[in-house]
Short mmCIF file of C-alpha atoms in Angstrom, two decimals:
data_model
loop_
_atom_site.label_atom_id
_atom_site.label_comp_id
_atom_site.label_asym_id
_atom_site.label_seq_id
_atom_site.Cartn_x
_atom_site.Cartn_y
_atom_site.Cartn_z
CA MET A 1 40.53 5.23 -0.54
CA SER A 2 42.31 3.39 2.25
CA SER A 3 43.51 5.12 5.37
CA GLY A 4 47.12 4.36 4.36
CA ALA A 5 46.66 6.09 1.01
CA SER A 6 45.03 9.02 2.75
CA SER A 7 48.00 9.33 5.09
CA ASP A 8 50.39 9.24 2.15
CA THR A 9 48.45 12.04 0.47
CA GLU A 10 48.55 14.15 3.60
CA LEU A 11 52.28 13.49 3.95
CA ASN A 12 52.88 14.62 0.38
CA ASP A 13 50.87 17.79 1.07
CA LEU A 14 53.08 18.48 4.08
CA GLU A 15 56.28 17.78 2.17
CA TYR A 16 55.38 20.34 -0.46
CA GLY A 17 54.53 22.97 2.09
CA GLY A 18 50.87 23.50 1.30
CA ILE A 19 47.40 22.06 0.96
CA SER A 20 46.33 20.26 -2.17
CA LYS A 21 43.88 22.07 -4.41
CA GLU A 22 41.41 19.22 -4.00
CA LYS A 23 41.29 19.90 -0.25
CA ALA A 24 41.57 23.68 -0.38
CA GLU A 25 38.30 25.54 -0.42
CA LEU A 26 39.33 28.24 -2.84
CA PRO A 27 36.87 30.99 -3.63
CA LYS A 28 35.58 30.16 -7.14
CA PRO A 29 32.99 32.61 -8.41
CA THR A 30 30.54 31.82 -11.16
CA ASP A 31 32.25 31.05 -14.47
CA PHE A 32 35.73 31.37 -12.99
CA ALA A 33 36.32 27.66 -13.59
CA GLU A 34 36.22 28.44 -17.30
CA LEU A 35 39.33 30.59 -16.90
CA ASP A 36 41.71 27.76 -17.61
CA TRP A 37 43.48 26.33 -20.60
CA ASP A 38 41.36 24.23 -22.92
CA GLY A 39 43.63 21.28 -22.31
CA PRO A 40 47.26 20.23 -21.92
CA ASP A 41 47.90 21.02 -25.61
CA ASP A 42 46.20 24.44 -25.68
CA PRO A 43 48.27 26.46 -28.20
CA GLU A 44 47.65 29.70 -26.28
CA ASN A 45 49.43 28.31 -23.23
CA PRO A 46 52.97 29.83 -23.29
CA LYS A 47 54.39 26.45 -22.30
CA ASN A 48 53.06 25.09 -25.61
CA TRP A 49 54.40 27.88 -27.81
CA PRO A 50 56.98 26.89 -30.43
CA LEU A 51 60.39 26.16 -28.96
CA TRP A 52 62.04 28.97 -30.93
CA ARG A 53 59.61 31.53 -29.53
CA ARG A 54 60.16 30.46 -25.94
CA TRP A 55 63.95 30.60 -26.34
CA TYR A 56 63.65 33.96 -28.10
CA ILE A 57 61.72 35.46 -25.16
CA THR A 58 64.18 33.88 -22.73
CA PHE A 59 67.08 35.44 -24.66
CA VAL A 60 65.51 38.92 -24.73
CA VAL A 61 64.72 38.81 -21.01
CA ALA A 62 68.26 37.62 -20.24
CA TRP A 63 69.73 40.46 -22.31
CA MET A 64 67.68 42.97 -20.34
CA CYS A 65 69.05 41.55 -17.09
CA LEU A 66 72.59 41.78 -18.44
CA VAL A 67 72.08 45.44 -19.36
CA VAL A 68 70.73 46.28 -15.89
CA THR A 69 73.62 44.70 -14.00
CA PHE A 70 76.15 46.03 -16.53
CA GLY A 71 74.89 49.49 -15.61
CA SER A 72 75.97 49.01 -12.01
CA SER A 73 79.56 47.92 -12.63
CA VAL A 74 80.50 50.01 -15.68
CA PHE A 75 80.02 53.19 -13.61
CA VAL A 76 82.72 52.18 -11.11
CA SER A 77 85.47 52.45 -13.74
CA GLY A 78 84.92 56.21 -13.95
CA THR A 79 84.55 57.14 -10.28
CA ASP A 80 88.10 58.54 -9.95
CA TYR A 81 87.53 60.76 -12.98
CA ILE A 82 84.08 61.83 -11.75
CA ALA A 83 85.60 62.80 -8.39
CA PHE A 84 88.31 64.84 -10.14
CA GLU A 85 85.92 66.59 -12.55
CA PHE A 86 83.43 67.64 -9.87
CA GLY A 87 85.98 68.32 -7.12
CA THR A 88 84.82 65.69 -4.67
CA SER A 89 86.20 62.54 -3.04
CA ARG A 90 86.15 59.06 -4.53
CA THR A 91 83.87 57.90 -1.72
CA VAL A 92 81.28 60.51 -2.71
CA ALA A 93 81.59 59.46 -6.34
CA LEU A 94 81.05 55.84 -5.28
CA ILE A 95 77.71 56.88 -3.80
CA GLY A 96 76.55 56.81 -7.42
CA LEU A 97 77.10 53.04 -7.34
CA SER A 98 75.42 52.73 -3.95
CA LEU A 99 72.35 54.69 -5.05
CA TYR A 100 72.02 52.61 -8.22
CA LEU A 101 72.06 49.48 -6.04
CA VAL A 102 69.48 51.00 -3.69
CA GLY A 103 67.33 51.63 -6.75
CA LEU A 104 67.79 48.01 -7.82
CA ALA A 105 66.72 46.95 -4.33
CA CYS A 106 63.59 49.09 -4.11
CA GLY A 107 62.15 48.84 -7.61
CA PRO A 108 61.35 45.11 -7.78
CA THR A 109 59.53 45.10 -4.44
CA ILE A 110 56.86 47.22 -6.09
CA ALA A 111 57.03 46.43 -9.80
CA ALA A 112 57.40 42.64 -9.57
CA PRO A 113 54.20 42.04 -7.57
CA ILE A 114 52.32 44.55 -9.72
CA SER A 115 53.40 42.56 -12.76
CA GLU A 116 51.44 39.68 -11.28
CA THR A 117 48.26 41.74 -11.75
CA VAL A 118 48.83 43.56 -15.06
CA GLY A 119 51.26 41.18 -16.74
CA ARG A 120 54.96 41.02 -17.48
CA ARG A 121 55.14 42.82 -20.83
CA PRO A 122 54.01 46.30 -19.64
CA VAL A 123 56.72 46.28 -16.97
CA TYR A 124 59.45 45.56 -19.53
CA PHE A 125 58.06 48.04 -22.02
CA ILE A 126 57.96 50.92 -19.54
CA SER A 127 60.92 50.38 -17.21
CA ILE A 128 63.87 50.22 -19.63
CA PRO A 129 63.05 53.41 -21.62
CA ILE A 130 62.55 55.45 -18.43
CA SER A 131 65.82 54.13 -17.02
CA MET A 132 67.57 55.19 -20.25
CA LEU A 133 66.42 58.79 -19.73
CA PHE A 134 68.09 58.94 -16.32
CA THR A 135 71.21 57.24 -17.68
CA ALA A 136 71.44 60.02 -20.25
CA GLY A 137 71.06 62.48 -17.37
CA VAL A 138 74.13 60.98 -15.68
CA GLY A 139 76.21 61.29 -18.84
CA ASN A 140 75.21 64.93 -19.32
CA ALA A 141 75.49 65.94 -15.65
CA HIS A 142 77.28 69.18 -14.74
CA ASN A 143 77.50 68.52 -11.00
CA ILE A 144 77.80 65.57 -8.64
CA GLY A 145 74.27 66.03 -7.29
CA THR A 146 72.76 65.40 -10.71
CA VAL A 147 74.91 62.29 -11.11
CA LEU A 148 73.77 60.84 -7.81
CA VAL A 149 70.05 61.56 -8.25
CA CYS A 150 69.96 60.25 -11.81
CA ARG A 151 71.88 57.12 -10.82
CA PHE A 152 69.26 56.24 -8.21
CA PHE A 153 66.34 56.62 -10.61
CA ALA A 154 68.21 54.84 -13.40
CA GLY A 155 68.56 51.83 -11.09
CA PHE A 156 65.03 52.14 -9.72
CA PHE A 157 63.34 52.08 -13.12
CA ALA A 158 65.62 49.38 -14.55
CA SER A 159 65.28 47.09 -11.56
CA PRO A 160 61.86 45.48 -12.22
CA VAL A 161 63.45 43.45 -14.99
CA LEU A 162 65.55 41.50 -12.49
CA ALA A 163 62.56 40.21 -10.54
CA VAL A 164 59.92 39.98 -13.28
CA ALA A 165 62.24 37.99 -15.55
CA ALA A 166 62.16 34.94 -13.28
CA GLY A 167 58.37 34.91 -13.49
CA THR A 168 58.58 35.00 -17.28
CA ILE A 169 60.86 31.95 -17.28
CA GLN A 170 58.39 30.14 -15.05
CA ASP A 171 55.53 31.07 -17.41
CA LEU A 172 57.32 29.60 -20.44
CA TRP A 173 58.86 26.33 -19.33
CA ASN A 174 57.64 23.10 -17.80
CA ALA A 175 59.40 21.59 -14.79
CA ASP A 176 61.58 19.31 -16.93
CA MET A 177 63.07 22.28 -18.82
CA VAL A 178 62.96 25.10 -16.28
CA GLY A 179 66.44 24.21 -14.98
CA THR A 180 67.99 24.42 -18.45
CA ALA A 181 66.22 27.68 -19.22
CA MET A 182 67.14 29.12 -15.83
CA CYS A 183 70.77 28.15 -16.44
CA GLY A 184 70.95 30.19 -19.63
CA PHE A 185 68.90 33.04 -18.19
CA CYS A 186 70.75 33.40 -14.88
CA LEU A 187 74.16 33.69 -16.51
CA ALA A 188 73.19 37.07 -17.92
CA PRO A 189 72.87 39.13 -14.70
CA PHE A 190 76.24 37.79 -13.56
CA CYS A 191 77.94 38.50 -16.88
CA GLY A 192 77.00 42.19 -16.51
CA PRO A 193 79.30 42.83 -13.51
CA VAL A 194 82.08 40.94 -15.30
CA LEU A 195 81.76 42.85 -18.58
CA GLY A 196 81.29 46.25 -16.89
CA PRO A 197 84.84 46.64 -15.52
CA ILE A 198 86.38 45.20 -18.70
CA ILE A 199 84.58 47.54 -21.11
CA GLY A 200 84.53 50.48 -18.69
CA GLY A 201 88.25 50.25 -18.01
CA PHE A 202 89.19 50.62 -21.67
CA LEU A 203 86.58 53.36 -22.22
CA ILE A 204 88.18 55.41 -19.43
CA GLU A 205 91.63 55.02 -20.98
CA LYS A 206 90.58 55.88 -24.54
CA LYS A 207 87.60 58.24 -24.05
CA SER A 208 86.11 59.66 -20.84
CA TRP A 209 83.88 58.58 -17.97
CA ASN A 210 80.81 59.88 -19.84
CA TRP A 211 81.33 57.15 -22.40
CA THR A 212 80.49 54.52 -19.81
CA MET A 213 76.96 55.91 -19.86
CA TRP A 214 76.84 56.24 -23.65
CA VAL A 215 77.77 52.58 -24.10
CA LEU A 216 75.13 51.61 -21.53
CA LEU A 217 72.59 53.57 -23.57
CA MET A 218 73.70 51.76 -26.72
CA PHE A 219 73.20 48.37 -25.08
CA SER A 220 69.79 49.42 -23.76
CA GLY A 221 68.66 50.98 -27.04
CA ALA A 222 69.64 47.90 -29.03
CA ILE A 223 67.17 45.79 -27.07
CA LEU A 224 64.17 48.14 -27.30
CA PRO A 225 62.94 46.79 -30.68
CA LEU A 226 63.12 43.26 -29.28
CA ILE A 227 61.11 44.24 -26.18
CA ALA A 228 58.39 45.57 -28.48
CA THR A 229 58.06 42.12 -30.07
CA LEU A 230 57.58 40.27 -26.77
CA ARG A 231 54.25 38.62 -26.04
CA GLU A 232 52.48 38.51 -22.70
CA THR A 233 53.17 35.25 -20.83
CA TYR A 234 51.34 35.57 -17.51
CA LYS A 235 48.53 33.02 -17.30
CA PRO A 236 45.82 34.98 -15.41
CA VAL A 237 46.14 37.95 -17.77
CA LEU A 238 46.02 35.73 -20.87
CA LEU A 239 43.01 33.79 -19.60
CA LYS A 240 41.09 36.91 -18.70
CA ARG A 241 41.68 38.37 -22.17
CA ARG A 242 40.46 35.16 -23.76
CA ALA A 243 37.42 35.09 -21.51
CA LYS A 244 36.44 38.56 -22.71
CA LYS A 245 36.87 37.50 -26.35
CA ARG A 246 34.65 34.47 -25.79
CA GLY A 247 32.01 36.50 -24.00
CA ILE A 248 32.36 34.56 -20.78
CA SER A 249 30.54 36.19 -17.88
CA LEU A 250 33.13 37.21 -15.34
CA PRO A 251 32.54 38.15 -11.70
CA PRO A 252 31.95 41.87 -11.13
CA LYS A 253 35.00 43.93 -10.29
CA LEU A 254 35.59 44.93 -6.72
CA PRO A 255 34.93 48.57 -5.78
CA THR A 256 37.98 50.73 -6.48
CA GLY A 257 38.81 51.19 -2.81
CA GLU A 258 38.61 47.47 -2.07
CA ALA A 259 40.65 46.60 -5.16
CA LEU A 260 43.42 49.05 -4.22
CA LYS A 261 43.49 47.73 -0.67
CA LEU A 262 43.77 44.14 -1.92
CA VAL A 263 46.55 45.01 -4.36
CA PHE A 264 48.45 46.87 -1.65
CA MET A 265 48.13 44.10 0.92
CA VAL A 266 49.08 41.28 -1.45
CA THR A 267 51.46 42.87 -3.95
CA LEU A 268 53.22 45.64 -2.02
CA GLN A 269 53.27 44.39 1.54
CA ARG A 270 54.20 40.81 0.66
CA PRO A 271 57.88 41.25 -0.31
CA PHE A 272 58.65 43.07 2.94
CA ALA A 273 56.67 40.52 4.96
CA MET A 274 58.57 37.68 3.30
CA LEU A 275 61.85 39.12 4.54
CA VAL A 276 60.48 39.11 8.08
CA PHE A 277 58.48 35.89 8.13
CA GLU A 278 60.12 33.65 5.52
CA PRO A 279 63.29 32.16 7.04
CA ILE A 280 64.26 30.56 3.72
CA VAL A 281 64.20 33.87 1.83
CA LEU A 282 66.10 35.65 4.59
CA ALA A 283 68.79 32.96 4.95
CA LEU A 284 69.54 32.72 1.23
CA SER A 285 69.32 36.50 0.73
CA VAL A 286 72.00 37.11 3.35
CA TYR A 287 74.05 34.27 1.93
CA LEU A 288 74.19 35.93 -1.51
CA SER A 289 75.32 39.26 -0.11
CA ILE A 290 79.09 38.58 -0.21
CA SER A 291 80.92 40.70 -2.76
CA PHE A 292 84.17 40.31 -4.69
CA PRO A 293 86.85 42.74 -3.33
CA PHE A 294 88.55 44.94 -5.82
CA VAL A 295 92.27 44.96 -5.03
CA PHE A 296 94.40 44.82 -8.18
CA THR A 297 94.96 48.55 -8.62
CA THR A 298 96.52 48.89 -5.16
CA VAL A 299 98.71 45.77 -5.17
CA TYR A 300 99.77 45.38 -8.80
CA ASP A 301 99.33 48.98 -10.04
CA PHE A 302 97.10 47.86 -12.89
CA LYS A 303 95.66 50.45 -15.25
CA SER A 304 91.90 50.77 -15.67
CA GLY A 305 91.70 48.47 -18.67
CA ASP A 306 94.01 45.85 -17.21
CA THR A 307 92.13 45.86 -13.92
CA GLY A 308 88.88 45.12 -15.70
CA LEU A 309 90.43 42.05 -17.29
CA THR A 310 91.01 40.54 -13.83
CA PHE A 311 87.29 39.83 -13.72
CA LEU A 312 87.75 37.23 -16.46
CA GLY A 313 88.59 34.75 -13.70
CA VAL A 314 85.11 35.29 -12.27
CA GLY A 315 83.67 34.89 -15.76
CA VAL A 316 85.36 31.52 -16.19
CA GLY A 317 83.99 30.45 -12.82
CA LEU A 318 80.49 31.46 -13.89
CA LEU A 319 80.74 29.26 -16.99
CA ILE A 320 82.05 26.29 -15.00
CA GLY A 321 79.30 26.68 -12.42
CA ALA A 322 76.65 26.87 -15.14
CA ALA A 323 78.04 23.70 -16.74
CA ILE A 324 77.93 21.87 -13.39
CA TYR A 325 74.35 22.94 -12.78
CA LEU A 326 73.25 21.99 -16.29
CA PHE A 327 74.87 18.55 -15.93
CA LEU A 328 73.10 17.91 -12.61
CA ASP A 329 69.81 19.17 -14.02
CA ARG A 330 69.82 16.93 -17.11
CA THR A 331 71.21 13.80 -15.44
CA LYS A 332 69.71 13.96 -11.94
CA TYR A 333 66.83 16.40 -11.56
CA VAL A 334 64.91 16.05 -14.82
CA PRO A 335 64.68 12.23 -14.58
CA ALA A 336 63.50 12.61 -10.97
CA MET A 337 60.66 14.90 -12.11
CA ARG A 338 59.22 11.99 -14.13
CA LEU A 339 58.81 9.78 -11.06
CA PRO A 340 55.23 9.10 -9.85
CA VAL A 341 55.99 11.18 -6.75
CA PRO A 342 58.57 13.87 -7.59
CA PRO A 343 61.13 14.55 -4.86
CA PRO A 344 60.72 17.67 -2.68
CA PRO A 345 62.50 20.94 -3.51
CA GLU A 346 65.19 20.16 -0.94
CA SER A 347 66.50 17.45 -3.27
CA ARG A 348 67.85 20.23 -5.52
CA LEU A 349 70.22 21.76 -2.99
CA LEU A 350 73.37 19.94 -4.15
CA PRO A 351 74.58 22.88 -6.33
CA ALA A 352 74.25 25.20 -3.34
CA LYS A 353 76.32 22.81 -1.24
CA ILE A 354 79.08 22.88 -3.87
CA GLY A 355 78.87 26.67 -4.00
CA ALA A 356 78.90 26.93 -0.20
CA VAL A 357 82.27 25.18 -0.10
CA SER A 358 83.72 27.06 -3.10
CA LEU A 359 82.87 30.57 -1.85
CA PRO A 360 85.17 30.74 1.21
CA ILE A 361 87.89 28.93 -0.75
CA GLY A 362 87.87 31.66 -3.39
CA LEU A 363 87.89 34.44 -0.81
CA PHE A 364 90.71 32.99 1.32
CA TRP A 365 92.64 32.34 -1.90
CA LEU A 366 92.30 36.00 -2.88
CA ALA A 367 93.11 37.23 0.63
CA TRP A 368 96.45 35.53 1.01
CA THR A 369 97.80 35.64 -2.55
CA SER A 370 97.20 39.35 -3.27
CA ARG A 371 100.74 40.57 -2.69
CA LYS A 372 103.59 41.78 -4.88
CA SER A 373 105.65 38.65 -4.22
CA VAL A 374 102.95 36.51 -5.89
CA HIS A 375 102.29 36.71 -9.62
CA TRP A 376 99.05 38.53 -10.44
CA ILE A 377 97.56 35.51 -12.21
CA VAL A 378 97.25 33.67 -8.87
CA PRO A 379 94.72 36.08 -7.28
CA VAL A 380 93.00 36.40 -10.66
CA LEU A 381 92.41 32.63 -10.62
CA SER A 382 90.76 32.95 -7.20
CA GLY A 383 87.83 34.36 -9.13
CA VAL A 384 87.15 30.91 -10.62
CA PRO A 385 85.86 29.22 -7.42
CA PHE A 386 84.24 32.51 -6.41
CA GLY A 387 82.33 32.88 -9.69
CA MET A 388 81.40 29.21 -9.64
CA ALA A 389 80.01 29.62 -6.13
CA LEU A 390 77.96 32.70 -7.03
CA ILE A 391 76.23 31.13 -10.01
CA LEU A 392 75.55 27.80 -8.28
CA LEU A 393 74.04 29.57 -5.27
CA PHE A 394 71.95 31.87 -7.45
CA PHE A 395 70.70 28.99 -9.62
CA THR A 396 69.69 27.07 -6.53
CA VAL A 397 67.86 30.03 -5.00
CA ALA A 398 65.93 30.78 -8.20
CA THR A 399 64.94 27.14 -8.74
CA TYR A 400 64.11 26.61 -5.09
CA PHE A 401 61.79 29.62 -5.03
CA THR A 402 60.11 28.40 -8.22
CA LEU A 403 59.41 24.98 -6.69
CA CYS A 404 58.44 26.23 -3.21
CA TYR A 405 56.04 29.06 -4.01
CA PRO A 406 52.91 29.33 -6.17
CA ALA A 407 53.35 31.15 -9.46
CA MET A 408 52.07 34.44 -8.10
CA ALA A 409 54.56 34.49 -5.26
CA THR A 410 57.71 33.62 -7.21
CA ALA A 411 58.47 37.14 -8.45
CA SER A 412 57.86 38.53 -4.97
CA ALA A 413 60.15 35.91 -3.42
CA LEU A 414 62.97 36.93 -5.76
CA ALA A 415 62.14 40.60 -5.18
CA ALA A 416 62.62 40.04 -1.46
CA ASN A 417 65.87 38.22 -2.17
CA ASN A 418 67.15 41.02 -4.40
CA MET A 419 66.09 43.76 -2.00
CA LEU A 420 68.22 42.54 0.89
CA ARG A 421 71.15 41.57 -1.37
CA TYR A 422 71.33 44.96 -3.11
CA LEU A 423 70.72 47.00 0.03
CA MET A 424 73.64 45.28 1.73
CA ALA A 425 75.79 45.66 -1.38
CA ALA A 426 74.91 49.36 -1.55
CA GLY A 427 76.70 49.98 1.72
CA PHE A 428 79.91 48.20 0.78
CA PRO A 429 81.38 50.94 -1.47
CA LEU A 430 81.06 53.43 1.38
CA PHE A 431 83.35 51.57 3.77
CA THR A 432 85.31 49.03 1.70
CA ILE A 433 88.15 51.41 0.81
CA GLN A 434 88.65 52.45 4.45
CA MET A 435 88.36 48.82 5.53
CA TYR A 436 91.15 47.71 3.20
CA GLU A 437 93.35 50.66 4.16
CA LYS A 438 93.09 49.90 7.88
CA MET A 439 92.93 46.09 7.90
CA GLY A 440 94.96 45.30 4.81
CA ILE A 441 93.83 43.22 1.86
CA ASP A 442 94.57 39.90 3.58
CA TRP A 443 92.48 40.37 6.72
CA ALA A 444 89.77 42.53 5.12
CA THR A 445 89.14 39.86 2.49
CA SER A 446 89.45 37.13 5.12
CA PHE A 447 86.65 38.86 7.04
CA TYR A 448 84.29 38.20 4.12
CA ALA A 449 85.65 34.67 3.85
CA PHE A 450 84.87 33.99 7.51
CA VAL A 451 81.33 35.29 6.98
CA ALA A 452 80.97 32.89 4.04
CA LEU A 453 82.37 30.12 6.20
CA ALA A 454 79.80 30.86 8.90
CA MET A 455 77.01 30.60 6.31
CA LEU A 456 78.36 27.34 4.86
CA PRO A 457 75.88 25.07 6.79
CA VAL A 458 72.80 26.86 5.37
CA PRO A 459 72.18 24.48 2.41
CA TRP A 460 72.51 21.45 4.69
CA ALA A 461 70.17 23.05 7.23
CA LEU A 462 67.59 23.69 4.52
CA GLY A 463 67.91 20.11 3.37
CA ARG A 464 67.09 18.93 6.87
CA TYR A 465 64.49 21.48 7.95
CA GLY A 466 63.24 22.99 4.67
CA ALA A 467 60.06 20.89 4.48
CA ARG A 468 59.14 21.90 8.03
CA LEU A 469 59.74 25.58 7.27
CA ARG A 470 57.61 25.41 4.13
CA ALA A 471 54.84 23.59 5.99
CA GLY A 472 54.53 26.59 8.29
CA SER A 473 54.81 29.10 5.45
CA ARG A 474 52.31 31.94 5.23
CA TYR A 475 52.62 32.03 1.44
CA GLY A 476 51.22 28.72 0.19
CA LEU A 477 47.43 28.44 0.13
CA GLN A 478 47.20 32.17 0.90
CA GLU A 479 48.76 32.98 -2.48
CA GLU A 480 46.42 30.63 -4.36
CA ILE A 481 43.41 32.43 -2.87
CA ALA A 482 44.92 35.87 -3.43
CA GLU A 483 45.57 35.12 -7.08
CA LEU A 484 41.92 34.28 -7.65
CA GLU A 485 40.78 37.44 -5.87
CA ILE A 486 43.14 39.74 -7.77
CA VAL A 487 42.23 38.28 -11.16
CA GLN A 488 38.58 38.98 -10.32
CA SER A 489 39.37 42.56 -9.33
CA MET A 490 41.31 43.49 -12.48
#
């Protein structure tokens, strides 16, 4: 090979933020090389499963994500009634939302990396039923303490779905289809917060706050039979099972103490370390932490059911954003993947740039049109650019993580992203009401808009410096080696 070709190869390695497998001296024990698919058409490879089965699994996983996020927003509709029934303030009742979000933040940082060692299916099969038990505890609570404790654990045990699901999508789809699959999948967790206030508002009017939990249980219970039909998709787990069936001699397991230490260092410590050491994860996590202010009850005196309908503007924005992303994916990104040298992940940041501009527009729009002299439809329509921005930013983050990190690190990258996003969101209910009372809707909402405006250059900065940041990443070759070691220790 000529020196020029060698330089090109090294440049490509740098652009993709890692070291090529041909150059990397990965630890390969005896017979480990046999733990691979039999060929590109191996029928046991999830990427080669029938199209209907892959879309079926994608649909079930998306439904689970919708149920989890629906559980956060549907509770808010009943907080005034919870406060009245248990003789407490609305702020205390809103702690139930905050604790659910804290649970959503903490759960994936543990469960998602563990799923990389035991597989995806056990996490789904265990987490949703346990979460349902605590949701039932909320609905049957006789005091505010029970509500708050059960809300935290309901969120904690439901949360692994949000991080593990992205890994499942990556297991099932090749690069030319992952954008389309991610588009359909990512709509679900954003539809939950839109549907929650709509359904919850009418439940409060016609029934009671307890019914918000009963409907959540109905949604969760309806998906349990489908979860039972899911198949494992994680490659290392599937290959190890097949190796045992074929009688392939596998390396001896590590001693229990060593195995636990390895799992802790790689699967529990990693999400927290990524928040500290990965500038990309931190920047995009903070960027997704802006929330949609809830103002229509105070300005337009909407009832619970009517107030929920104001979120339809956000829902329309989500659909428009998904259509934009899907168009770019099929016309721009998929053809580029077929080139001899695919472009770097930074080439996929255009949706984030569109979202970065739309987000402050939507917030400023809401801030300065939410007044009695302006018809209520005008602030409702501000949800369109806001929803479009949210989904475009989330799509870009999910795809960018998938392209930047090895398979084992993807779920942990999204777990780190979710952890910071939900922890910040958990604090908002505790001060938002006071903030709007003191600053007014216009300036309180403008505050969030200015924050979004300050974060607007992030996608452009990643486009310029992303390759350099990935080249210095601690989670490239390290994750390839760790994956081999953990598979041996299982």
